[in-house]
Amino acid sequence: MSRTTGNRINLSDGVSEPTTRTPQRETRNPEPGTRSRRAFVKNLWPALGAIVSLEFLWMTFSFLSPTKKADVKNISQLRTVGDLKNIPNNSVTPVRSGQFYLVRLNDGGLLALSLKCSHLGCSVSWDESKNRFICPCHASEFAMNGNVINPPAPRALDYFPIIIDQGVVKVDTSKPMKRKEFEKSQETYA
Ligand code: FES
């Protein structure tokens, strides 16, 4: 006679087999090479995680670094005027985007004069017929080299450093320089 509880009946020979099997526990010991590979992989993930975290921190720090902003500011304030050979002696060239006049004096020396009046900061205009700068606010007048001709302006117009790079004139508008009056050492030559 065959039993049916918890067992599957083998009709061919009447012998029943268990319907569920308990998984056999693997008793084999891994080989030494397999063990070291597993240990390597186990340690690899934390190491990769640390590298990714450090890279993220470095990118965040670089993005927030103030020196980058300073570099951008300096680059954006260096104005290119043009080839020196195209700027004649005894000429005044307005560079409105840079807020200055590029002056080339009779001896070939260059001056980049701020267009802000040294009195209260109004914008001066170049008057070709009078050969001088005139302030519309309180009628101060300045010579081509920036010296005061008529007050109330208390001192000469400010000037900016000039760089001549391979024949091209550039002006650094980040550094206006104050002065009492014009001196020859303020001119830039090629
Ligand atoms: Fe130029 Fe007063 S602001 S004279």
Tab-separated table of C-alpha atoms and ligand atoms in Angstrom:
chain	number	residue	atom	x	y	z
A	1	MET	CA	0.000	0.000	0.000
A	2	SER	CA	1.200	3.462	-0.780
A	3	ARG	CA	1.147	6.557	1.462
A	4	THR	CA	0.184	10.019	0.150
A	5	THR	CA	0.951	12.516	2.958
A	6	GLY	CA	3.945	14.784	2.225
A	7	ASN	CA	5.328	12.392	-0.362
A	8	ARG	CA	5.020	11.898	-4.095
A	9	ILE	CA	3.911	8.343	-5.019
A	10	ASN	CA	6.061	6.402	-7.436
A	11	LEU	CA	3.457	4.225	-9.163
A	12	SER	CA	5.974	2.034	-10.908
A	13	ASP	CA	7.486	0.466	-7.829
A	14	GLY	CA	5.375	1.867	-4.950
A	15	VAL	CA	8.304	3.681	-3.411
A	16	SER	CA	7.611	7.236	-2.410
A	17	GLU	CA	10.054	10.152	-2.806
A	18	PRO	CA	10.103	13.293	-0.688
A	19	THR	CA	8.489	16.314	-2.483
A	20	THR	CA	10.837	18.857	-0.921
A	21	ARG	CA	14.542	18.642	-0.603
A	22	THR	CA	16.702	20.334	1.922
A	23	PRO	CA	19.514	22.106	-0.003
A	24	GLN	CA	22.824	20.476	0.526
A	25	ARG	CA	25.276	22.719	2.327
A	26	GLU	CA	28.441	23.222	0.312
A	27	THR	CA	31.232	21.889	2.346
A	28	ARG	CA	34.031	22.435	-0.149
A	29	ASN	CA	36.661	24.948	0.909
A	30	PRO	CA	37.397	27.589	-1.804
A	31	GLU	CA	40.800	27.356	-3.335
A	32	PRO	CA	43.374	29.943	-2.157
A	33	GLY	CA	43.269	31.825	-5.517
A	34	THR	CA	39.466	32.167	-5.327
A	35	ARG	CA	39.666	33.470	-1.776
A	36	SER	CA	42.153	36.213	-2.678
A	37	ARG	CA	40.028	37.282	-5.685
A	38	ARG	CA	36.977	37.597	-3.461
A	39	ALA	CA	38.924	39.655	-0.937
A	40	PHE	CA	40.188	41.921	-3.719
A	41	VAL	CA	36.678	42.539	-5.093
A	42	LYS	CA	35.373	43.100	-1.552
A	43	ASN	CA	37.984	45.825	-0.945
A	44	LEU	CA	37.656	47.351	-4.425
A	45	TRP	CA	34.225	48.953	-3.953
A	46	PRO	CA	35.079	51.026	-0.846
A	47	ALA	CA	38.268	52.228	-2.591
A	48	LEU	CA	36.347	53.291	-5.713
A	49	GLY	CA	33.765	55.021	-3.533
A	50	ALA	CA	36.521	56.999	-1.774
A	51	ILE	CA	38.042	58.096	-5.120
A	52	VAL	CA	34.664	59.269	-6.469
A	53	SER	CA	33.981	61.183	-3.224
A	54	LEU	CA	37.381	62.925	-3.368
A	55	GLU	CA	36.854	63.895	-7.018
A	56	PHE	CA	33.437	65.332	-6.191
A	57	LEU	CA	34.925	67.383	-3.334
A	58	TRP	CA	37.722	68.664	-5.584
A	59	MET	CA	35.237	69.723	-8.309
A	60	THR	CA	33.069	71.512	-5.736
A	61	PHE	CA	36.094	73.336	-4.290
A	62	SER	CA	37.347	74.363	-7.758
A	63	PHE	CA	33.952	75.703	-8.706
A	64	LEU	CA	33.713	77.855	-5.588
A	65	SER	CA	37.329	79.015	-5.626
A	66	PRO	CA	37.546	82.863	-5.671
A	67	THR	CA	40.817	82.927	-7.677
A	68	LYS	CA	38.926	81.828	-10.796
A	69	LYS	CA	36.639	84.836	-10.510
A	70	ALA	CA	39.655	87.142	-10.173
A	71	ASP	CA	41.226	85.669	-13.341
A	72	VAL	CA	38.043	86.200	-15.324
A	73	LYS	CA	37.794	89.786	-14.071
A	74	ASN	CA	41.381	90.596	-15.134
A	75	ILE	CA	40.919	89.084	-18.596
A	76	SER	CA	37.651	90.943	-19.198
A	77	GLN	CA	39.244	94.320	-18.255
A	78	LEU	CA	42.160	94.109	-20.712
A	79	ARG	CA	40.973	96.141	-23.724
A	80	THR	CA	42.523	95.749	-27.157
A	81	VAL	CA	42.680	99.097	-28.994
A	82	GLY	CA	44.417	98.090	-32.248
A	83	ASP	CA	47.720	98.073	-34.141
A	84	LEU	CA	50.157	100.745	-33.002
A	85	LYS	CA	51.089	101.530	-36.625
A	86	ASN	CA	47.483	102.695	-37.227
A	87	ILE	CA	47.570	105.225	-34.372
A	88	PRO	CA	49.174	108.477	-35.605
A	89	ASN	CA	51.162	110.895	-33.456
A	90	ASN	CA	49.210	113.829	-31.995
A	91	SER	CA	45.896	111.907	-31.988
A	92	VAL	CA	43.086	111.138	-29.548
A	93	THR	CA	41.054	107.920	-29.969
A	94	PRO	CA	37.943	107.446	-27.804
A	95	VAL	CA	37.412	103.882	-26.509
A	96	ARG	CA	33.936	104.195	-24.984
A	97	SER	CA	33.627	100.492	-24.046
A	98	GLY	CA	36.735	100.872	-21.872
A	99	GLN	CA	35.824	104.351	-20.527
A	100	PHE	CA	39.099	105.919	-21.709
A	101	TYR	CA	40.799	107.926	-24.475
A	102	LEU	CA	43.946	106.582	-26.090
A	103	VAL	CA	46.248	109.559	-26.651
A	104	ARG	CA	49.390	109.473	-28.801
A	105	LEU	CA	51.517	112.514	-28.135
A	106	ASN	CA	53.863	114.263	-30.552
A	107	ASP	CA	56.876	112.197	-29.467
A	108	GLY	CA	55.043	108.895	-30.174
A	109	GLY	CA	54.396	108.117	-26.482
A	110	LEU	CA	50.999	106.665	-25.503
A	111	LEU	CA	48.643	107.604	-22.660
A	112	ALA	CA	45.306	105.941	-21.816
A	113	LEU	CA	43.314	108.693	-20.062
A	114	SER	CA	40.208	107.988	-17.994
A	115	LEU	CA	37.200	109.876	-19.322
A	116	LYS	CA	36.049	110.568	-15.742
A	117	CYS	CA	36.649	114.152	-14.669
A	118	SER	CA	38.890	114.377	-11.598
A	119	HIS	CA	36.442	116.847	-10.025
A	120	LEU	CA	33.210	114.863	-9.517
A	121	GLY	CA	33.424	112.136	-12.157
A	122	CYS	CA	31.412	113.481	-15.115
A	123	SER	CA	32.496	112.224	-18.562
A	124	VAL	CA	34.824	114.614	-20.383
A	125	SER	CA	34.661	115.125	-24.173
A	126	TRP	CA	37.514	115.707	-26.597
A	127	ASP	CA	37.134	119.030	-28.416
A	128	GLU	CA	39.235	118.791	-31.581
A	129	SER	CA	38.932	122.495	-32.406
A	130	LYS	CA	40.189	123.601	-28.991
A	131	ASN	CA	42.637	120.726	-28.678
A	132	ARG	CA	41.503	119.912	-25.128
A	133	PHE	CA	39.144	117.806	-23.019
A	134	ILE	CA	36.103	119.660	-21.645
A	135	CYS	CA	33.867	118.619	-18.765
A	136	PRO	CA	30.169	119.504	-19.319
A	137	CYS	CA	29.336	119.643	-15.601
A	138	HIS	CA	31.467	122.524	-14.201
A	139	ALA	CA	33.538	123.473	-17.253
A	140	SER	CA	36.899	122.037	-16.210
A	141	GLU	CA	39.324	121.739	-19.111
A	142	PHE	CA	42.286	119.411	-19.602
A	143	ALA	CA	45.206	119.354	-22.035
A	144	MET	CA	45.894	116.415	-24.353
A	145	ASN	CA	48.222	114.902	-21.748
A	146	GLY	CA	45.475	115.204	-19.077
A	147	ASN	CA	46.854	118.237	-17.206
A	148	VAL	CA	44.328	120.706	-15.771
A	149	ILE	CA	43.981	123.905	-17.854
A	150	ASN	CA	40.884	125.260	-16.105
A	151	PRO	CA	39.595	124.303	-12.597
A	152	PRO	CA	37.634	123.324	-10.537
A	153	ALA	CA	39.255	119.949	-11.384
A	154	PRO	CA	41.930	119.523	-8.675
A	155	ARG	CA	44.365	117.294	-10.609
A	156	ALA	CA	45.142	115.672	-13.960
A	157	LEU	CA	42.929	112.954	-15.436
A	158	ASP	CA	43.644	109.405	-14.173
A	159	TYR	CA	45.480	107.072	-16.558
A	160	PHE	CA	45.659	103.298	-17.149
A	161	PRO	CA	48.624	100.967	-17.773
A	162	ILE	CA	49.282	100.192	-21.451
A	163	ILE	CA	50.713	96.942	-22.843
A	164	ILE	CA	52.115	96.710	-26.379
A	165	ASP	CA	51.934	93.046	-27.363
A	166	GLN	CA	53.506	92.242	-30.774
A	167	GLY	CA	52.562	95.672	-32.108
A	168	VAL	CA	49.007	95.581	-30.672
A	169	VAL	CA	48.031	98.182	-28.052
A	170	LYS	CA	46.112	96.870	-25.011
A	171	VAL	CA	44.922	98.807	-21.958
A	172	ASP	CA	44.406	97.376	-18.465
A	173	THR	CA	41.308	99.203	-17.197
A	174	SER	CA	41.341	97.383	-13.840
A	175	LYS	CA	44.033	99.745	-12.475
A	176	PRO	CA	43.275	103.488	-12.817
A	177	MET	CA	46.242	105.499	-11.564
A	178	LYS	CA	45.827	108.896	-9.897
A	179	ARG	CA	48.360	111.709	-10.386
A	180	LYS	CA	48.725	115.380	-9.587
A	181	GLU	CA	50.017	116.261	-13.042
A	182	PHE	CA	51.509	114.791	-16.185
A	183	GLU	CA	55.071	113.426	-16.158
A	184	LYS	CA	56.978	111.955	-19.084
A	185	SER	CA	57.490	108.666	-17.192
A	186	GLN	CA	53.723	108.037	-17.502
A	187	GLU	CA	53.984	107.574	-21.291
A	188	THR	CA	54.359	104.118	-22.887
A	189	TYR	CA	56.577	103.586	-25.938
A	190	ALA	CA	56.842	100.685	-28.374
B	1	FES	FE1	33.935	117.924	-14.122
B	1	FES	FE2	32.900	119.137	-12.026
B	1	FES	S1	32.652	117.095	-12.621
B	1	FES	S2	34.175	119.970	-13.534
